[in-house]
PDB file of C-alpha atoms and ligand atoms in Angstrom:
ATOM      1  CA  SER C   1       0.012   0.021   0.020  1.00 86.00           C
ATOM      2  CA  PRO C   2       1.298   3.584  -0.554  1.00 95.00           C
ATOM      3  CA  LEU C   3       3.060   5.351   2.288  1.00 96.00           C
ATOM      4  CA  VAL C   4       0.792   8.292   2.074  1.00 97.00           C
ATOM      5  CA  ARG C   5      -2.501   8.511   0.440  1.00 97.00           C
ATOM      6  CA  PHE C   6      -4.905  11.570   0.096  1.00 98.00           C
ATOM      7  CA  GLU C   7      -8.443  10.614  -0.756  1.00 98.00           C
ATOM      8  CA  ASP C   8     -10.601  13.590  -1.936  1.00 98.00           C
ATOM      9  CA  VAL C   9      -8.761  15.837   0.537  1.00 98.00           C
ATOM     10  CA  SER C  10      -9.835  19.489   0.255  1.00 98.00           C
ATOM     11  CA  VAL C  11      -8.878  22.461   2.383  1.00 97.00           C
ATOM     12  CA  SER C  12     -10.874  25.780   2.880  1.00 96.00           C
ATOM     13  CA  TYR C  13      -9.400  28.442   5.094  1.00 94.00           C
ATOM     14  CA  GLY C  14     -11.890  30.597   6.867  1.00 89.00           C
ATOM     15  CA  ASN C  15     -15.633  30.012   6.680  1.00 85.00           C
ATOM     16  CA  GLY C  16     -18.967  31.313   5.314  1.00 85.00           C
ATOM     17  CA  GLU C  17     -18.545  34.007   2.717  1.00 87.00           C
ATOM     18  CA  ASN C  18     -14.869  34.637   3.521  1.00 88.00           C
ATOM     19  CA  ALA C  19     -13.879  31.077   2.778  1.00 90.00           C
ATOM     20  CA  THR C  20     -10.978  30.397   0.399  1.00 90.00           C
ATOM     21  CA  LEU C  21     -10.823  27.052  -1.229  1.00 93.00           C
ATOM     22  CA  ALA C  22      -7.054  26.525  -0.902  1.00 96.00           C
ATOM     23  CA  LEU C  23      -7.150  22.846  -2.288  1.00 97.00           C
ATOM     24  CA  THR C  24      -9.910  21.289  -4.421  1.00 97.00           C
ATOM     25  CA  PRO C  25     -10.657  17.736  -3.658  1.00 97.00           C
ATOM     26  CA  THR C  26      -7.362  16.043  -4.261  1.00 97.00           C
ATOM     27  CA  THR C  27      -6.309  12.330  -4.590  1.00 97.00           C
ATOM     28  CA  LEU C  28      -2.692  11.503  -4.377  1.00 97.00           C
ATOM     29  CA  SER C  29      -0.675   8.493  -3.524  1.00 97.00           C
ATOM     30  CA  VAL C  30       3.020   8.640  -2.249  1.00 97.00           C
ATOM     31  CA  THR C  31       4.948   5.451  -2.710  1.00 96.00           C
ATOM     32  CA  LYS C  32       7.927   4.794  -0.261  1.00 96.00           C
ATOM     33  CA  GLY C  33      11.108   6.047  -1.911  1.00 95.00           C
ATOM     34  CA  ASP C  34       9.317   8.581  -4.143  1.00 96.00           C
ATOM     35  CA  PHE C  35      10.807  12.005  -4.643  1.00 97.00           C
ATOM     36  CA  ILE C  36       7.879  14.168  -5.528  1.00 97.00           C
ATOM     37  CA  ALA C  37       8.195  17.682  -6.739  1.00 98.00           C
ATOM     38  CA  LEU C  38       5.266  20.096  -6.305  1.00 98.00           C
ATOM     39  CA  VAL C  39       5.469  22.886  -8.774  1.00 97.00           C
ATOM     40  CA  GLY C  40       3.205  25.735  -9.546  1.00 94.00           C
ATOM     41  CA  PRO C  41       2.476  29.386  -9.099  1.00 93.00           C
ATOM     42  CA  SER C  42       2.190  31.124  -5.534  1.00 93.00           C
ATOM     43  CA  GLY C  43      -1.117  30.150  -3.866  1.00 93.00           C
ATOM     44  CA  CYS C  44      -1.749  26.842  -5.691  1.00 96.00           C
ATOM     45  CA  GLY C  45      -1.747  24.962  -2.495  1.00 96.00           C
ATOM     46  CA  LYS C  46       1.901  23.523  -2.227  1.00 96.00           C
ATOM     47  CA  SER C  47       2.432  24.532   1.410  1.00 95.00           C
ATOM     48  CA  THR C  48      -1.083  23.359   2.161  1.00 97.00           C
ATOM     49  CA  ILE C  49      -0.165  19.962   1.184  1.00 97.00           C
ATOM     50  CA  LEU C  50       3.024  19.982   3.172  1.00 97.00           C
ATOM     51  CA  LYS C  51       1.040  21.214   6.196  1.00 96.00           C
ATOM     52  CA  LEU C  52      -1.540  18.377   5.833  1.00 97.00           C
ATOM     53  CA  VAL C  53       1.118  15.672   5.804  1.00 95.00           C
ATOM     54  CA  SER C  54       2.873  17.100   8.785  1.00 94.00           C
ATOM     55  CA  GLU C  55      -0.383  17.236  10.682  1.00 93.00           C
ATOM     56  CA  LEU C  56      -0.183  21.127  11.119  1.00 93.00           C
ATOM     57  CA  LEU C  57      -3.520  21.297   9.265  1.00 95.00           C
ATOM     58  CA  GLN C  58      -6.756  19.101   9.134  1.00 95.00           C
ATOM     59  CA  PRO C  59      -8.476  18.535   5.934  1.00 97.00           C
ATOM     60  CA  SER C  60     -11.808  20.284   5.465  1.00 96.00           C
ATOM     61  CA  SER C  61     -13.047  17.033   3.735  1.00 97.00           C
ATOM     62  CA  GLY C  62     -11.584  13.679   2.655  1.00 98.00           C
ATOM     63  CA  TYR C  63      -9.188  11.415   4.264  1.00 97.00           C
ATOM     64  CA  ILE C  64      -5.325  11.021   4.626  1.00 97.00           C
ATOM     65  CA  TYR C  65      -3.815   7.770   5.224  1.00 97.00           C
ATOM     66  CA  PHE C  66      -0.321   6.865   6.355  1.00 96.00           C
ATOM     67  CA  ALA C  67       1.012   3.237   5.867  1.00 93.00           C
ATOM     68  CA  GLY C  68      -2.674   2.244   5.475  1.00 93.00           C
ATOM     69  CA  ARG C  69      -3.950   3.628   8.533  1.00 94.00           C
ATOM     70  CA  GLU C  70      -5.815   7.175   9.053  1.00 94.00           C
ATOM     71  CA  LEU C  71      -3.316   9.825   9.692  1.00 93.00           C
ATOM     72  CA  GLY C  72      -3.013  10.474  13.446  1.00 88.00           C
ATOM     73  CA  ALA C  73      -3.488   6.734  14.440  1.00 88.00           C
ATOM     74  CA  LYS C  74       0.144   6.238  14.216  1.00 83.00           C
ATOM     75  CA  PRO C  75       3.063   8.690  14.898  1.00 83.00           C
ATOM     76  CA  ILE C  76       4.595   9.847  11.636  1.00 90.00           C
ATOM     77  CA  ARG C  77       8.133  11.096  11.805  1.00 95.00           C
ATOM     78  CA  VAL C  78       8.754  14.075   9.461  1.00 96.00           C
ATOM     79  CA  GLY C  79      11.873  15.985   8.672  1.00 97.00           C
ATOM     80  CA  MET C  80      11.517  19.601   7.245  1.00 97.00           C
ATOM     81  CA  ALA C  81      13.768  22.247   5.707  1.00 97.00           C
ATOM     82  CA  PHE C  82      12.651  25.639   4.524  1.00 96.00           C
ATOM     83  CA  GLN C  83      14.191  28.449   2.398  1.00 94.00           C
ATOM     84  CA  SER C  84      15.761  30.139   5.208  1.00 93.00           C
ATOM     85  CA  SER C  85      18.019  28.327   7.633  1.00 93.00           C
ATOM     86  CA  THR C  86      16.665  27.452  11.045  1.00 96.00           C
ATOM     87  CA  LEU C  87      19.850  26.348  12.618  1.00 98.00           C
ATOM     88  CA  LEU C  88      20.140  27.642  16.164  1.00 98.00           C
ATOM     89  CA  PRO C  89      22.850  30.087  16.332  1.00 97.00           C
ATOM     90  CA  TRP C  90      24.129  29.353  19.827  1.00 98.00           C
ATOM     91  CA  LEU C  91      24.784  25.706  18.922  1.00 98.00           C
ATOM     92  CA  THR C  92      27.536  24.149  16.851  1.00 98.00           C
ATOM     93  CA  ILE C  93      26.794  22.458  13.454  1.00 98.00           C
ATOM     94  CA  ARG C  94      27.148  19.163  15.064  1.00 98.00           C
ATOM     95  CA  ASP C  95      24.687  20.074  18.132  1.00 97.00           C
ATOM     96  CA  ASN C  96      22.289  21.432  15.679  1.00 98.00           C
ATOM     97  CA  VAL C  97      22.229  18.194  13.596  1.00 98.00           C
ATOM     98  CA  MET C  98      22.060  16.154  16.738  1.00 97.00           C
ATOM     99  CA  LEU C  99      18.841  18.056  17.955  1.00 97.00           C
ATOM    100  CA  PRO C 100      16.254  15.754  16.605  1.00 96.00           C
ATOM    101  CA  LEU C 101      17.969  12.744  18.189  1.00 95.00           C
ATOM    102  CA  LYS C 102      17.554  14.557  21.726  1.00 94.00           C
ATOM    103  CA  ILE C 103      13.885  15.522  20.990  1.00 93.00           C
ATOM    104  CA  VAL C 104      12.151  12.916  18.846  1.00 93.00           C
ATOM    105  CA  ARG C 105      10.934   9.483  19.776  1.00 88.00           C
ATOM    106  CA  PRO C 106      12.312   6.865  19.999  1.00 89.00           C
ATOM    107  CA  PHE C 107      15.751   8.422  19.812  1.00 92.00           C
ATOM    108  CA  ARG C 108      15.357  10.622  22.811  1.00 89.00           C
ATOM    109  CA  GLN C 109      15.129   7.817  25.295  1.00 87.00           C
ATOM    110  CA  GLN C 110      18.123   6.101  23.821  1.00 86.00           C
ATOM    111  CA  TYR C 111      19.949   9.516  23.876  1.00 81.00           C
ATOM    112  CA  ARG C 112      19.308   9.742  27.694  1.00 79.00           C
ATOM    113  CA  SER C 113      20.588   6.196  28.276  1.00 76.00           C
ATOM    114  CA  LYS C 114      23.432   4.471  26.324  1.00 71.00           C
ATOM    115  CA  ARG C 115      23.442   5.613  22.795  1.00 76.00           C
ATOM    116  CA  ARG C 116      25.036   9.196  23.061  1.00 79.00           C
ATOM    117  CA  GLY C 117      28.245   7.936  21.302  1.00 86.00           C
ATOM    118  CA  GLU C 118      26.552   6.143  18.477  1.00 90.00           C
ATOM    119  CA  PHE C 119      24.682   9.302  17.870  1.00 93.00           C
ATOM    120  CA  LYS C 120      27.584  11.526  17.544  1.00 94.00           C
ATOM    121  CA  ASP C 121      28.888   8.733  15.070  1.00 95.00           C
ATOM    122  CA  LYS C 122      25.611   8.974  13.131  1.00 95.00           C
ATOM    123  CA  VAL C 123      25.663  12.730  12.893  1.00 97.00           C
ATOM    124  CA  ASP C 124      29.357  12.841  11.867  1.00 98.00           C
ATOM    125  CA  ALA C 125      28.697  10.317   9.130  1.00 97.00           C
ATOM    126  CA  LEU C 126      26.008  12.628   7.736  1.00 97.00           C
ATOM    127  CA  LEU C 127      28.258  15.567   8.051  1.00 98.00           C
ATOM    128  CA  GLU C 128      30.934  13.740   6.195  1.00 97.00           C
ATOM    129  CA  GLN C 129      28.566  12.806   3.348  1.00 96.00           C
ATOM    130  CA  VAL C 130      27.648  16.354   2.756  1.00 96.00           C
ATOM    131  CA  GLY C 131      31.218  17.743   3.126  1.00 97.00           C
ATOM    132  CA  LEU C 132      30.679  19.579   6.375  1.00 98.00           C
ATOM    133  CA  ILE C 133      32.716  17.310   8.921  1.00 98.00           C
ATOM    134  CA  ASP C 134      35.430  20.090   9.164  1.00 98.00           C
ATOM    135  CA  PHE C 135      32.889  22.337  10.138  1.00 98.00           C
ATOM    136  CA  ALA C 136      31.184  20.257  12.896  1.00 98.00           C
ATOM    137  CA  GLU C 137      32.627  22.531  15.713  1.00 98.00           C
ATOM    138  CA  LYS C 138      31.681  25.753  14.065  1.00 98.00           C
ATOM    139  CA  HIS C 139      28.590  27.823  14.454  1.00 98.00           C
ATOM    140  CA  PRO C 140      26.073  28.587  11.641  1.00 98.00           C
ATOM    141  CA  TRP C 141      27.209  32.173  11.290  1.00 96.00           C
ATOM    142  CA  GLN C 142      30.626  30.891  10.421  1.00 98.00           C
ATOM    143  CA  LEU C 143      29.286  29.049   7.345  1.00 97.00           C
ATOM    144  CA  SER C 144      28.248  30.214   3.825  1.00 97.00           C
ATOM    145  CA  GLY C 145      24.470  30.036   2.808  1.00 96.00           C
ATOM    146  CA  GLY C 146      24.965  26.893   0.992  1.00 97.00           C
ATOM    147  CA  MET C 147      26.701  25.125   3.748  1.00 98.00           C
ATOM    148  CA  MET C 148      23.949  26.165   6.129  1.00 98.00           C
ATOM    149  CA  GLN C 149      21.562  24.526   3.826  1.00 97.00           C
ATOM    150  CA  ARG C 150      23.662  21.246   3.791  1.00 97.00           C
ATOM    151  CA  ALA C 151      23.530  21.307   7.695  1.00 98.00           C
ATOM    152  CA  ASN C 152      19.746  21.862   7.528  1.00 98.00           C
ATOM    153  CA  LEU C 153      19.301  18.825   5.208  1.00 98.00           C
ATOM    154  CA  CYS C 154      21.351  16.704   7.670  1.00 98.00           C
ATOM    155  CA  ARG C 155      19.169  17.882  10.618  1.00 98.00           C
ATOM    156  CA  ALA C 156      16.079  17.228   8.612  1.00 98.00           C
ATOM    157  CA  LEU C 157      17.306  13.536   7.995  1.00 97.00           C
ATOM    158  CA  VAL C 158      19.140  12.499  11.148  1.00 97.00           C
ATOM    159  CA  HIS C 159      16.095  11.139  12.845  1.00 96.00           C
ATOM    160  CA  GLU C 160      15.310   8.813   9.899  1.00 96.00           C
ATOM    161  CA  PRO C 161      11.912  10.636   8.966  1.00 97.00           C
ATOM    162  CA  ASP C 162       9.267   8.674   7.191  1.00 96.00           C
ATOM    163  CA  LEU C 163       8.871  11.741   4.892  1.00 97.00           C
ATOM    164  CA  LEU C 164      11.235  14.562   4.135  1.00 98.00           C
ATOM    165  CA  LEU C 165       9.438  17.771   3.501  1.00 98.00           C
ATOM    166  CA  LEU C 166      11.330  20.518   1.726  1.00 98.00           C
ATOM    167  CA  ASP C 167       9.678  24.090   1.110  1.00 97.00           C
ATOM    168  CA  GLU C 168      11.839  25.861  -1.519  1.00 96.00           C
ATOM    169  CA  PRO C 169      14.964  24.726   0.441  1.00 96.00           C
ATOM    170  CA  PHE C 170      17.315  26.273  -2.300  1.00 96.00           C
ATOM    171  CA  GLY C 171      15.417  29.334  -3.060  1.00 94.00           C
ATOM    172  CA  ALA C 172      17.837  31.700  -1.533  1.00 94.00           C
ATOM    173  CA  LEU C 173      21.019  30.354  -2.990  1.00 95.00           C
ATOM    174  CA  ASP C 174      22.693  31.458  -6.087  1.00 95.00           C
ATOM    175  CA  GLN C 175      22.349  29.243  -9.152  1.00 95.00           C
ATOM    176  CA  PHE C 176      25.865  27.644  -8.773  1.00 96.00           C
ATOM    177  CA  THR C 177      25.472  26.718  -5.126  1.00 96.00           C
ATOM    178  CA  ARG C 178      21.715  25.622  -5.737  1.00 96.00           C
ATOM    179  CA  GLU C 179      23.003  22.994  -8.422  1.00 96.00           C
ATOM    180  CA  GLU C 180      25.661  21.911  -6.000  1.00 96.00           C
ATOM    181  CA  LEU C 181      22.977  21.193  -3.464  1.00 97.00           C
ATOM    182  CA  TRP C 182      20.949  19.310  -5.954  1.00 97.00           C
ATOM    183  CA  SER C 183      23.680  16.573  -6.130  1.00 95.00           C
ATOM    184  CA  THR C 184      23.969  16.620  -2.298  1.00 96.00           C
ATOM    185  CA  LEU C 185      20.321  16.096  -1.786  1.00 97.00           C
ATOM    186  CA  GLN C 186      20.081  13.382  -4.522  1.00 96.00           C
ATOM    187  CA  ASP C 187      22.976  11.585  -2.826  1.00 94.00           C
ATOM    188  CA  LEU C 188      21.154  11.749   0.537  1.00 95.00           C
ATOM    189  CA  TRP C 189      17.888  10.579  -0.915  1.00 95.00           C
ATOM    190  CA  MET C 190      19.494   7.572  -2.349  1.00 92.00           C
ATOM    191  CA  ALA C 191      21.863   6.669   0.466  1.00 92.00           C
ATOM    192  CA  ASN C 192      19.006   7.138   3.009  1.00 89.00           C
ATOM    193  CA  ASN C 193      16.084   5.563   1.009  1.00 89.00           C
ATOM    194  CA  THR C 194      13.974   8.641   1.921  1.00 94.00           C
ATOM    195  CA  THR C 195      10.625   9.670   0.716  1.00 97.00           C
ATOM    196  CA  VAL C 196      10.633  13.267  -0.262  1.00 98.00           C
ATOM    197  CA  LEU C 197       8.131  16.062  -1.058  1.00 98.00           C
ATOM    198  CA  LEU C 198       9.746  19.095  -2.448  1.00 98.00           C
ATOM    199  CA  VAL C 199       8.042  22.382  -3.161  1.00 98.00           C
ATOM    200  CA  THR C 200       9.942  24.335  -5.621  1.00 95.00           C
ATOM    201  CA  HIS C 201       9.308  27.172  -8.270  1.00 90.00           C
ATOM    202  CA  ASP C 202      12.205  25.929 -10.342  1.00 91.00           C
ATOM    203  CA  LEU C 203      11.247  23.477 -12.933  1.00 91.00           C
ATOM    204  CA  ARG C 204      14.859  22.494 -13.754  1.00 92.00           C
ATOM    205  CA  GLU C 205      15.253  21.742 -10.040  1.00 95.00           C
ATOM    206  CA  ALA C 206      12.071  19.587 -10.237  1.00 95.00           C
ATOM    207  CA  ALA C 207      13.286  17.729 -13.404  1.00 93.00           C
ATOM    208  CA  PHE C 208      16.670  17.092 -11.994  1.00 94.00           C
ATOM    209  CA  LEU C 209      15.662  15.741  -8.631  1.00 96.00           C
ATOM    210  CA  ALA C 210      12.188  14.180  -8.657  1.00 96.00           C
ATOM    211  CA  ASN C 211      10.915  10.980 -10.087  1.00 94.00           C
ATOM    212  CA  ARG C 212       7.421  12.521 -10.064  1.00 95.00           C
ATOM    213  CA  VAL C 213       6.417  15.994 -10.723  1.00 96.00           C
ATOM    214  CA  CYS C 214       3.029  17.355  -9.690  1.00 97.00           C
ATOM    215  CA  VAL C 215       1.964  20.486 -11.691  1.00 96.00           C
ATOM    216  CA  MET C 216      -0.524  22.633  -9.737  1.00 97.00           C
ATOM    217  CA  SER C 217      -2.649  25.723 -10.486  1.00 96.00           C
ATOM    218  CA  ALA C 218      -4.167  28.405  -8.184  1.00 95.00           C
ATOM    219  CA  ARG C 219      -7.611  29.698  -7.610  1.00 92.00           C
ATOM    220  CA  PRO C 220      -8.662  27.150  -6.506  1.00 93.00           C
ATOM    221  CA  GLY C 221      -5.584  25.076  -5.826  1.00 96.00           C
ATOM    222  CA  ARG C 222      -5.609  21.788  -7.635  1.00 97.00           C
ATOM    223  CA  ILE C 223      -3.141  19.270  -9.070  1.00 97.00           C
ATOM    224  CA  LEU C 224      -3.185  19.473 -12.990  1.00 96.00           C
ATOM    225  CA  GLU C 225      -0.881  16.737 -13.728  1.00 94.00           C
ATOM    226  CA  ASP C 226       0.968  14.113 -12.021  1.00 95.00           C
ATOM    227  CA  ARG C 227       3.849  12.768 -14.253  1.00 92.00           C
ATOM    228  CA  GLU C 228       6.396  10.129 -13.580  1.00 90.00           C
ATOM    229  CA  ILE C 229       9.687  11.342 -14.972  1.00 85.00           C
ATOM    230  CA  ASP C 230      11.492   8.083 -14.057  1.00 64.00           C
ATOM    231  CA  PHE C 231      13.194   7.478 -17.487  1.00 55.00           C
ATOM    232  CA  LEU C 232      16.499   9.013 -16.659  1.00 54.00           C
ATOM    233  CA  ARG C 233      17.311   7.252 -13.479  1.00 55.00           C
ATOM    234  CA  PRO C 234      16.583   3.841 -11.880  1.00 50.00           C
ATOM    235  CA  ARG C 235      14.292   3.982  -8.987  1.00 49.00           C
ATOM    236  CA  ASN C 236      16.068   2.925  -5.710  1.00 46.00           C
TER     237      ASN C 236
HETATM  238  P1  ADP M   1       1.494  27.927  -2.075  1.00 57.84           P
HETATM  239  O1  ADP M   1       2.253  27.392  -1.067  1.00 57.84           O
HETATM  240  O2  ADP M   1       1.418  27.088  -3.329  1.00 57.84           O
HETATM  241  O3  ADP M   1       1.856  29.371  -2.398  1.00 57.84           O
HETATM  242  P2  ADP M   1      -0.526  27.933  -0.063  1.00 57.84           P
HETATM  243  O4  ADP M   1      -0.839  26.500   0.210  1.00 57.84           O
HETATM  244  O5  ADP M   1       0.217  28.696   0.858  1.00 57.84           O
HETATM  245  O6  ADP M   1       0.060  28.069  -1.546  1.00 57.84           O
HETATM  246  O7  ADP M   1      -2.086  28.661  -0.169  1.00 57.84           O
HETATM  247  C1  ADP M   1      -3.082  28.175  -1.109  1.00 57.84           C
HETATM  248  C2  ADP M   1      -4.165  29.171  -0.989  1.00 57.84           C
HETATM  249  O8  ADP M   1      -4.645  29.278   0.402  1.00 57.84           O
HETATM  250  C3  ADP M   1      -3.892  30.473  -1.403  1.00 57.84           C
HETATM  251  O9  ADP M   1      -4.863  31.183  -1.985  1.00 57.84           O
HETATM  252  C4  ADP M   1      -3.738  31.266   0.115  1.00 57.84           C
HETATM  253  O10 ADP M   1      -3.824  32.675  -0.056  1.00 57.84           O
HETATM  254  C5  ADP M   1      -4.635  30.577   0.862  1.00 57.84           C
HETATM  255  N1  ADP M   1      -4.103  30.336   2.359  1.00 57.84           N
HETATM  256  C6  ADP M   1      -3.084  29.885   2.803  1.00 57.84           C
HETATM  257  N2  ADP M   1      -2.917  29.757   4.107  1.00 57.84           N
HETATM  258  C7  ADP M   1      -4.022  30.637   4.557  1.00 57.84           C
HETATM  259  C8  ADP M   1      -4.534  30.915   5.834  1.00 57.84           C
HETATM  260  N3  ADP M   1      -3.849  30.753   6.916  1.00 57.84           N
HETATM  261  N4  ADP M   1      -5.680  31.700   5.818  1.00 57.84           N
HETATM  262  C9  ADP M   1      -6.303  32.018   4.774  1.00 57.84           C
HETATM  263  N5  ADP M   1      -5.963  31.697   3.444  1.00 57.84           N
HETATM  264  C10 ADP M   1      -4.738  30.974   3.524  1.00 57.84           C
HETATM  265  P1  ADP M   2      27.950  30.026  -1.008  1.00 57.84           P
HETATM  266  O1  ADP M   2      27.939  30.308  -2.314  1.00 57.84           O
HETATM  267  O2  ADP M   2      27.456  28.759  -0.516  1.00 57.84           O
HETATM  268  O3  ADP M   2      27.320  31.181  -0.169  1.00 57.84           O
HETATM  269  P2  ADP M   2      30.607  31.120  -0.346  1.00 57.84           P
HETATM  270  O4  ADP M   2      30.915  31.646  -1.714  1.00 57.84           O
HETATM  271  O5  ADP M   2      30.313  31.948   0.789  1.00 57.84           O
HETATM  272  O6  ADP M   2      29.399  29.919  -0.632  1.00 57.84           O
HETATM  273  O7  ADP M   2      31.847  30.034  -0.059  1.00 57.84           O
HETATM  274  C1  ADP M   2      32.471  29.211  -1.104  1.00 57.84           C
HETATM  275  C2  ADP M   2      33.313  28.242  -0.267  1.00 57.84           C
HETATM  276  O8  ADP M   2      34.178  28.875   0.752  1.00 57.84           O
HETATM  277  C3  ADP M   2      32.542  27.192   0.476  1.00 57.84           C
HETATM  278  O9  ADP M   2      32.181  26.130  -0.247  1.00 57.84           O
HETATM  279  C4  ADP M   2      33.548  26.836   1.626  1.00 57.84           C
HETATM  280  O10 ADP M   2      34.429  25.637   1.135  1.00 57.84           O
HETATM  281  C5  ADP M   2      34.379  28.116   1.707  1.00 57.84           C
HETATM  282  N1  ADP M   2      33.867  28.784   3.006  1.00 57.84           N
HETATM  283  C6  ADP M   2      32.854  29.573   3.132  1.00 57.84           C
HETATM  284  N2  ADP M   2      32.751  30.115   4.377  1.00 57.84           N
HETATM  285  C7  ADP M   2      33.728  29.587   5.113  1.00 57.84           C
HETATM  286  C8  ADP M   2      34.069  29.662   6.430  1.00 57.84           C
HETATM  287  N3  ADP M   2      33.552  30.444   7.178  1.00 57.84           N
HETATM  288  N4  ADP M   2      35.287  29.014   6.685  1.00 57.84           N
HETATM  289  C9  ADP M   2      35.975  28.392   5.850  1.00 57.84           C
HETATM  290  N5  ADP M   2      35.600  28.092   4.521  1.00 57.84           N
HETATM  291  C10 ADP M   2      34.566  28.719   4.154  1.00 57.84           C
END
């Protein structure tokens, strides 16, 4: 069964005459290992879809299933990264990436007991993978924008999320750095067998990274096309 399934999910913000239909009834299945890019103009409901799967928002109608059960029945672990860095300035890069292991179940119990050393190895392996190991002891403000986004990706993945949710993660980077980060993200996706939902305005980014592209339109928000673009790369 799909990892995530939307069945006729719609979202309206507000009520009565002031209601905005942000997402028309939408059906969508996400398979484990998918890398789905959501593309479309501002206001087409991309962020609304991310908020639904991360349980920040309830559908106005329809159902969302996670691993065959209604969302909410079972804890879902998500990792997120946004356009601007959300690294904590007073922590080192290693401690920033470690943070989810201290907070999120089941890791936090293990962190308190015995596995602190293993967790450091886990964090350092990720930092190594994205080329940041020499910056583990630095603070975020000592890194370039591209390096901070590498660290943000590591923090979003370290607790082995069921879903990685990325909202314009490279939107603030120059083109050269952005394309370097595409390779980094692709490597992370393949090495960690992650399922990704990526919101982007950049069609080249979508085509480079995703195995499925959902093209959306606004007023009201809807998915116009849902295309596999698998022919370039094998599915993991
Ligand atoms: P996107 O991420 O594609 O730009 P959103 O999902 O943020 O689009 O928004 C979809 C629609 O819902 C837009 O018309 C937007 O104005 C509206 N919307 C989003 N959030 C709210 C909110 N909290 N209250 C009212 N309307 C909202
Ligand atoms: P970006 O385009 O990601 O903002 P920069 O142009 O600031 O990157 O940095 C380019 C390269 O310089 C980085 O990939 C990194 O190797 C190095 N660099 C950037 N900031 C630092 C720093 N604080 N200390 C050491 N090296 C750095």
